[in-house]
Short mmCIF file of N, CA and C in Angstrom, two decimals:
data_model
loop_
_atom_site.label_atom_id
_atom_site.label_comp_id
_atom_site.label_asym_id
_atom_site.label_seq_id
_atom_site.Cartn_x
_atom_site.Cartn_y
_atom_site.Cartn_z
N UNK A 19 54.26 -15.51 -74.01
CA UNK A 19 54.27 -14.06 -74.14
C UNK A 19 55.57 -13.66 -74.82
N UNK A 20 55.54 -12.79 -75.95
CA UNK A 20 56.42 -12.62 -76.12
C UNK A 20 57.26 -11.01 -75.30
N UNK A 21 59.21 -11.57 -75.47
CA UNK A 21 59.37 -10.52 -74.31
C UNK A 21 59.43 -9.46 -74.82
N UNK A 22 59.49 -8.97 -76.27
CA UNK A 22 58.96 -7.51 -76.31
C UNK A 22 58.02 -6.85 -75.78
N UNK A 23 57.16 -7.24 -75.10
CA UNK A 23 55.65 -6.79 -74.05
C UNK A 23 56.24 -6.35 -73.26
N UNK A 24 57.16 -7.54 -72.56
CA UNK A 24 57.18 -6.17 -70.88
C UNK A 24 58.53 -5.68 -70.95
N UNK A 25 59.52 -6.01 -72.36
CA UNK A 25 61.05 -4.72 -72.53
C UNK A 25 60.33 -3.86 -72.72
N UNK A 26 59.80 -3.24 -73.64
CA UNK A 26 58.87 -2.31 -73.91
C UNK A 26 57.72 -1.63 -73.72
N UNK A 27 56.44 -2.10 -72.76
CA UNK A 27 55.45 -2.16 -72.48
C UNK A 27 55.67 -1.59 -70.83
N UNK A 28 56.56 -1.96 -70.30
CA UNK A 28 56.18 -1.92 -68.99
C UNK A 28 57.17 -0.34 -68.76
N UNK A 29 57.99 -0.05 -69.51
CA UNK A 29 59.24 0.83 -68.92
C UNK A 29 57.69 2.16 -69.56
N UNK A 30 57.32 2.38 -70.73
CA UNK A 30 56.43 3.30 -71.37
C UNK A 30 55.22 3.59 -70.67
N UNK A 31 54.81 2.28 -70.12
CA UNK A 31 53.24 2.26 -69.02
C UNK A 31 53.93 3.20 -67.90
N UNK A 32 55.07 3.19 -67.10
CA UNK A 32 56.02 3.35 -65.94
C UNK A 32 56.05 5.40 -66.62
N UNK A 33 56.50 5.36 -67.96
CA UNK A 33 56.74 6.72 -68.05
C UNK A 33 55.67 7.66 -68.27
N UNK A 34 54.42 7.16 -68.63
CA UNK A 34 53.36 8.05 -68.38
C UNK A 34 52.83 7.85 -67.43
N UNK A 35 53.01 6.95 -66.80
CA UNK A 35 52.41 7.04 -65.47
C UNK A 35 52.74 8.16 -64.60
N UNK A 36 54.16 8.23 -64.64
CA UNK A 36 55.11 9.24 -64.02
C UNK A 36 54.54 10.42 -64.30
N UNK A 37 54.50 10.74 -65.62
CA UNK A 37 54.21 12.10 -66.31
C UNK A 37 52.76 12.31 -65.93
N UNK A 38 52.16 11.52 -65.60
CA UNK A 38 50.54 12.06 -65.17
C UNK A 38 50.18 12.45 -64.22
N UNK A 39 51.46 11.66 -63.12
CA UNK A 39 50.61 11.55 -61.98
C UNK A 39 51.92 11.98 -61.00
N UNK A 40 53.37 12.32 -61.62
CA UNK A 40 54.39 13.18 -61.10
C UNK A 40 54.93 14.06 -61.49
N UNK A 41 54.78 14.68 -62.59
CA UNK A 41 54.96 15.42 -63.58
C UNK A 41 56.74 15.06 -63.52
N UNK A 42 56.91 14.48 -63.76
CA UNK A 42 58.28 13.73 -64.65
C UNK A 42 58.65 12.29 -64.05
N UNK A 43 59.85 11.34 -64.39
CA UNK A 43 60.46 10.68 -64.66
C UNK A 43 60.98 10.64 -63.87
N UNK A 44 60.13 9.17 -62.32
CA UNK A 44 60.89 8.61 -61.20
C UNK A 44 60.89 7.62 -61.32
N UNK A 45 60.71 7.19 -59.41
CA UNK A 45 60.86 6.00 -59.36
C UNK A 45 59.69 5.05 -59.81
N UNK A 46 58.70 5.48 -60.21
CA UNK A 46 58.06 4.60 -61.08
C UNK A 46 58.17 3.95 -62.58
N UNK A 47 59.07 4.78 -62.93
CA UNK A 47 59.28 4.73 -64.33
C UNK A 47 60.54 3.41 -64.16
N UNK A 48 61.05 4.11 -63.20
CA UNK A 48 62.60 3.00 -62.98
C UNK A 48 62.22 2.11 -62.85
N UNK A 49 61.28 1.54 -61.66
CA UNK A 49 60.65 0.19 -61.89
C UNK A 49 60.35 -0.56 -62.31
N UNK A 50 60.08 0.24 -63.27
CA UNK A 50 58.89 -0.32 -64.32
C UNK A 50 60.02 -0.72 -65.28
N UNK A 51 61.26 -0.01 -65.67
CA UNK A 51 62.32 -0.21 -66.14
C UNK A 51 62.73 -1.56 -66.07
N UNK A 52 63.30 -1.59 -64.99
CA UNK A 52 63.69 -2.33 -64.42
C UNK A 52 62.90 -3.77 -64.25
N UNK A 53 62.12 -3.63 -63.90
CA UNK A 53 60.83 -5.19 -64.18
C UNK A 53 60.71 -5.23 -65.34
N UNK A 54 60.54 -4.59 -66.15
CA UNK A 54 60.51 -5.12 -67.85
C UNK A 54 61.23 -5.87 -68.19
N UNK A 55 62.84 -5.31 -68.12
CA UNK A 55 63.83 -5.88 -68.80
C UNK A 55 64.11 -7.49 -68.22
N UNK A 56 64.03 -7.21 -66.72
CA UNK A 56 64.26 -8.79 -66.12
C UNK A 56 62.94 -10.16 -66.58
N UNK A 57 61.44 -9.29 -66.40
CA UNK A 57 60.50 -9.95 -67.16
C UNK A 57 60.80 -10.52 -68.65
N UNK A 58 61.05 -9.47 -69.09
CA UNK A 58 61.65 -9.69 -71.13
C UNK A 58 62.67 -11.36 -70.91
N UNK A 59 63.72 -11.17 -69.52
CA UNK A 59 64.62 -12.10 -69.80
C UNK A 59 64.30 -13.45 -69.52
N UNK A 60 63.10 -13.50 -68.99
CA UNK A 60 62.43 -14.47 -68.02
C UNK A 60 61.47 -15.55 -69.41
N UNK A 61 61.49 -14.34 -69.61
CA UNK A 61 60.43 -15.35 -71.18
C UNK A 61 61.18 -15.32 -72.32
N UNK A 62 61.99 -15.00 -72.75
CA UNK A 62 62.89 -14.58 -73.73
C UNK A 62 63.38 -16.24 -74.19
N UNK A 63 63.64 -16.35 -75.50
CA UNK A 63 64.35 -17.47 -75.50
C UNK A 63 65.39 -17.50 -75.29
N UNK A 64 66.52 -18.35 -75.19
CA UNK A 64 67.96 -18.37 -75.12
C UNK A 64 68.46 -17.29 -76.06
N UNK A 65 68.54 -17.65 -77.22
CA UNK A 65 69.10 -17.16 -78.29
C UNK A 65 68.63 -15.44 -77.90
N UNK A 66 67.39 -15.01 -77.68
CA UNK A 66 67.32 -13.82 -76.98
C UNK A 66 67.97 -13.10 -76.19
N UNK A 67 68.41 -13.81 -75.04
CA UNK A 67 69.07 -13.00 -74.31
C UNK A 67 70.09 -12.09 -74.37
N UNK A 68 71.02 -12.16 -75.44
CA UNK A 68 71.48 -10.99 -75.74
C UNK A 68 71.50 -9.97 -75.70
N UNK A 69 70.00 -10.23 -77.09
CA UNK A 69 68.99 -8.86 -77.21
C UNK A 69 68.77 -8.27 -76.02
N UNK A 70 68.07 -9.00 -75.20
CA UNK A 70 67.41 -8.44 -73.77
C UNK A 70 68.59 -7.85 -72.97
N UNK A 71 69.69 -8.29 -73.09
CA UNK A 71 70.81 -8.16 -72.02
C UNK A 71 71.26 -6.64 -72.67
N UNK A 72 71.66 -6.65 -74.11
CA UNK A 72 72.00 -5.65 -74.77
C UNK A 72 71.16 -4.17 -75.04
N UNK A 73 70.22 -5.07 -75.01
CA UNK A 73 68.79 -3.91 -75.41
C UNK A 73 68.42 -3.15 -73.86
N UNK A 74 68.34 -3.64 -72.80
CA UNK A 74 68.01 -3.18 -71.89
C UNK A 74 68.13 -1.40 -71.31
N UNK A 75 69.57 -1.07 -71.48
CA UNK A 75 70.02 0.31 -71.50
C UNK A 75 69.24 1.05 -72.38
N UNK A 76 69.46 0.55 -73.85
CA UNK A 76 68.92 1.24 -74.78
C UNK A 76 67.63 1.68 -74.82
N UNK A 77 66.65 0.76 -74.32
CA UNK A 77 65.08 0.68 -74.38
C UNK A 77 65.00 1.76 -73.26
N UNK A 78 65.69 1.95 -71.97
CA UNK A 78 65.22 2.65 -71.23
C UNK A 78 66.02 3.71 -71.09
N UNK A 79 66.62 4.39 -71.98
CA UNK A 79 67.25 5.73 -72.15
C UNK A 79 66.12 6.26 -73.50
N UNK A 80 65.84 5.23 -74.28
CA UNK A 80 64.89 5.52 -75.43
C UNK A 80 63.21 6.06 -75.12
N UNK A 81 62.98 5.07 -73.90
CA UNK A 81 61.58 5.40 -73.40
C UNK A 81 61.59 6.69 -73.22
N UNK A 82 62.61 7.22 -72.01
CA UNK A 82 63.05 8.26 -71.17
C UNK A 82 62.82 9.45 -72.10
N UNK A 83 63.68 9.27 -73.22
CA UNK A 83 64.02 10.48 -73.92
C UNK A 83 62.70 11.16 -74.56
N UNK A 84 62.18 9.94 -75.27
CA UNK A 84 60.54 10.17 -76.09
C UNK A 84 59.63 10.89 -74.97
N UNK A 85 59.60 10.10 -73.96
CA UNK A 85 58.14 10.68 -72.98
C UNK A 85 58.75 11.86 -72.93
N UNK A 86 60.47 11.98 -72.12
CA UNK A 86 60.43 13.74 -71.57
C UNK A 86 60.30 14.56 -72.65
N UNK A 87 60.37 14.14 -73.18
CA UNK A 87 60.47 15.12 -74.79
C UNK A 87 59.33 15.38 -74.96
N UNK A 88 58.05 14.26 -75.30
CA UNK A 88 56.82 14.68 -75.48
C UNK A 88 56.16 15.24 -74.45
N UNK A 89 56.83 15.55 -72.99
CA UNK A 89 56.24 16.35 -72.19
C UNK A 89 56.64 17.58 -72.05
N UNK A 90 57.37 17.66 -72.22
CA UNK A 90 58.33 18.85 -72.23
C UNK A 90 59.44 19.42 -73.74
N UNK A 91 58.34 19.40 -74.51
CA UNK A 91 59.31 19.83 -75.84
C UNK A 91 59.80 21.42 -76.09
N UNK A 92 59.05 22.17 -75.26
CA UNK A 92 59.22 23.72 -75.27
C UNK A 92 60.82 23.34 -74.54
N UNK A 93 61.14 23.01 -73.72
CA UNK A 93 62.87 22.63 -73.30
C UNK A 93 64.00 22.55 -74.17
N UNK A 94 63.51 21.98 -74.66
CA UNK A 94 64.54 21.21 -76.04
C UNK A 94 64.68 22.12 -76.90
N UNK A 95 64.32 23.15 -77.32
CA UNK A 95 64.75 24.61 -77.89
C UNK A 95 66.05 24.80 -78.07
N UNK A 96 66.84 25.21 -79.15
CA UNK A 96 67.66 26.32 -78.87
C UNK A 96 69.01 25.28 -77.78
N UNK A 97 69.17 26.20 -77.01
CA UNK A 97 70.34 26.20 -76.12
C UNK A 97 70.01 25.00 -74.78
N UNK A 98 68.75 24.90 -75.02
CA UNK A 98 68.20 23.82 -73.55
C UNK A 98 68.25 22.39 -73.81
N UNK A 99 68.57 22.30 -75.55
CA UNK A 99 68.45 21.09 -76.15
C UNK A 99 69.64 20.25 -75.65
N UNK A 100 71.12 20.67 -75.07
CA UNK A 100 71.61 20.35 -74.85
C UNK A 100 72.14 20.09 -73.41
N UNK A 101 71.28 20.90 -72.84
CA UNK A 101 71.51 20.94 -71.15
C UNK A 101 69.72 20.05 -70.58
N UNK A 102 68.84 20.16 -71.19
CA UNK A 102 68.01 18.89 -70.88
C UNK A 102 68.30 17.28 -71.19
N UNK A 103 68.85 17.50 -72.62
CA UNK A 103 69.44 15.86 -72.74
C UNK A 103 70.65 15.59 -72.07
N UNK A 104 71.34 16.70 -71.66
CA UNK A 104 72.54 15.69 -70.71
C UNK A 104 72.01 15.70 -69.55
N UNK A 105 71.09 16.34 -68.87
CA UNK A 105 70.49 16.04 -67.73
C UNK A 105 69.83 14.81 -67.89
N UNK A 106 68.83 14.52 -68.91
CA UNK A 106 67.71 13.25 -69.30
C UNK A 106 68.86 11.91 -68.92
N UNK A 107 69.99 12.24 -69.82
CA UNK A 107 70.85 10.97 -70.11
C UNK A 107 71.48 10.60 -68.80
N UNK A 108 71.98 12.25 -67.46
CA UNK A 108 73.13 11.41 -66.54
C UNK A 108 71.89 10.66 -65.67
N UNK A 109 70.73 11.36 -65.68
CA UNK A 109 69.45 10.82 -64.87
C UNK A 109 69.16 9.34 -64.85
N UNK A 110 69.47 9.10 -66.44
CA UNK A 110 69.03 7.41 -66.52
C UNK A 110 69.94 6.71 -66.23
N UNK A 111 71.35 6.55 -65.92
CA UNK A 111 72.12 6.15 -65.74
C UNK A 111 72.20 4.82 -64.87
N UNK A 112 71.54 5.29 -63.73
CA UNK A 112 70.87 4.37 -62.61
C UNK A 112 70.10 2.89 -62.73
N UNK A 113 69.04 3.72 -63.34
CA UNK A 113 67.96 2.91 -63.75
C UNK A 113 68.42 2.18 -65.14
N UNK A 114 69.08 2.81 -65.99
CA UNK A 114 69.60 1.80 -67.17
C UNK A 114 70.69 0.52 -66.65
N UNK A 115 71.37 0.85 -65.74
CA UNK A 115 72.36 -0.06 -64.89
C UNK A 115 71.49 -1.02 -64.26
N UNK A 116 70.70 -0.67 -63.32
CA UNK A 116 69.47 -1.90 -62.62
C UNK A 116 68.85 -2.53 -63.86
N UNK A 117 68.43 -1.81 -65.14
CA UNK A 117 67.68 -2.85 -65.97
C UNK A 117 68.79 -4.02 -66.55
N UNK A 118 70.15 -3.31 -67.30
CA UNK A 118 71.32 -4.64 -67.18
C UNK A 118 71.32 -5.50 -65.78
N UNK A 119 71.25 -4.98 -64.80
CA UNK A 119 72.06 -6.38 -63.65
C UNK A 119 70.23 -6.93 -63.31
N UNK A 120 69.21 -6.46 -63.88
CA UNK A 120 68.13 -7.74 -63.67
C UNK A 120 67.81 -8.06 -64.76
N UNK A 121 67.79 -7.73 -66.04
CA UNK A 121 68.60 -9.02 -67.07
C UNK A 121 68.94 -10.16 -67.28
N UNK A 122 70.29 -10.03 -66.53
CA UNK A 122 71.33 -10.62 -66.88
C UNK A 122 71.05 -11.55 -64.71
N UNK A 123 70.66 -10.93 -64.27
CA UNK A 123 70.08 -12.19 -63.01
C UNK A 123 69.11 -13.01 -63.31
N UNK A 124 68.05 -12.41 -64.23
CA UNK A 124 67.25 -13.28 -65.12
C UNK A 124 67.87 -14.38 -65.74
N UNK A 125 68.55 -14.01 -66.84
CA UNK A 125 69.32 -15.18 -67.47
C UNK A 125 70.00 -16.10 -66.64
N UNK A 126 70.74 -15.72 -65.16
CA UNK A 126 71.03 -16.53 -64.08
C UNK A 126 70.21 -17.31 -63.51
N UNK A 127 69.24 -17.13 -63.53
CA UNK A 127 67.85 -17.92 -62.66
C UNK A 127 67.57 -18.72 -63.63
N UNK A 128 67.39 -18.47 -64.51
CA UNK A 128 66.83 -19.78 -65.53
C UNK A 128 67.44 -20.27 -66.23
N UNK A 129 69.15 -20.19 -66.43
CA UNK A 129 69.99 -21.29 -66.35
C UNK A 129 70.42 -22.04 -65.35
N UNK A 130 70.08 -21.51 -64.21
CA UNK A 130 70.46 -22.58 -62.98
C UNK A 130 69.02 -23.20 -62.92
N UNK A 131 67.92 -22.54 -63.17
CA UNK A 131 66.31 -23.45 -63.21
C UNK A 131 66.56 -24.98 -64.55
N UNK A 132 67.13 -24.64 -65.71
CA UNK A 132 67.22 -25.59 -66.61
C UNK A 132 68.09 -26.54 -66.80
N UNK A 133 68.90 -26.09 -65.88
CA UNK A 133 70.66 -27.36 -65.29
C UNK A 133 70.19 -28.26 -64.46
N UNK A 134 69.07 -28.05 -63.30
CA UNK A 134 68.25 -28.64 -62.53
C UNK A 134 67.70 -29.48 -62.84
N UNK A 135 66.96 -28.85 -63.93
CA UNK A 135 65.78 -29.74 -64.15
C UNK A 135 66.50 -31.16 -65.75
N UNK A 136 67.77 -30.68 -65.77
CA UNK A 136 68.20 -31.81 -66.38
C UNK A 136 68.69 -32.47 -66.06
N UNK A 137 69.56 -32.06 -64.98
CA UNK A 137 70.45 -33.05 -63.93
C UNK A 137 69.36 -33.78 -63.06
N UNK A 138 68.25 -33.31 -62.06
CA UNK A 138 67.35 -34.03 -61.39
C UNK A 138 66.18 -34.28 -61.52
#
């Protein structure tokens, strides 16, 4: 599989889900955040992880911004354009931090899985 499926796939499934069925951007979305990016790192090749490690914040401040936006674009007007996106942005903060530290525990698990399996 490649790990663009669940960096991408799972945080976007997570944000309309939210938007359908909470009318905004929780803890489902975070989850979903959050399991992507560590999934992405899990299948990712080496040379990937970077990407995944680096990309992680980005993908899920990016999801964030698109869905609230496409749910709520009458906001973004004028004078709200700037007091909804710094709200959107301190909001993700959280959830962009959990998608770095399961990442980057990803990349921990399956370098201690591949040291193993060469040493024993």
């Amino acid at each position: 599989m490649p790990a663009v499926l669940p960096a991408l796939g799972l945080p976007v499934l997570g944000a309309l889900a939210d938007e359908l069925f909470g009318g905004g951007l929780g803890w489902l979305y975070s989850t979903c955040a959050v399991l992507g990016a560590g999934m992405a790192a899990l299948v990712a090749s080496r040379r990937g992880w970077w990407w995944i490690v680096s990309g992680a914040p980005v993908v899920t401040l990016t999801v964030a911004c698109a869905v609230d936006y496409l749910a709520r674009s009458d906001r973004y007007q004028g004078a709200g354009l700037a007091t909804q996106g710094l709200r959107l942005v301190s909001g993700q903060f959280w959830p962009m931090v959990a998608a770095v530290v399961a990442a980057l525990l990803a990349t921990v698990v399956r370098t201690r899985r591949t040291r193993k399996a060469h040493h024993g």
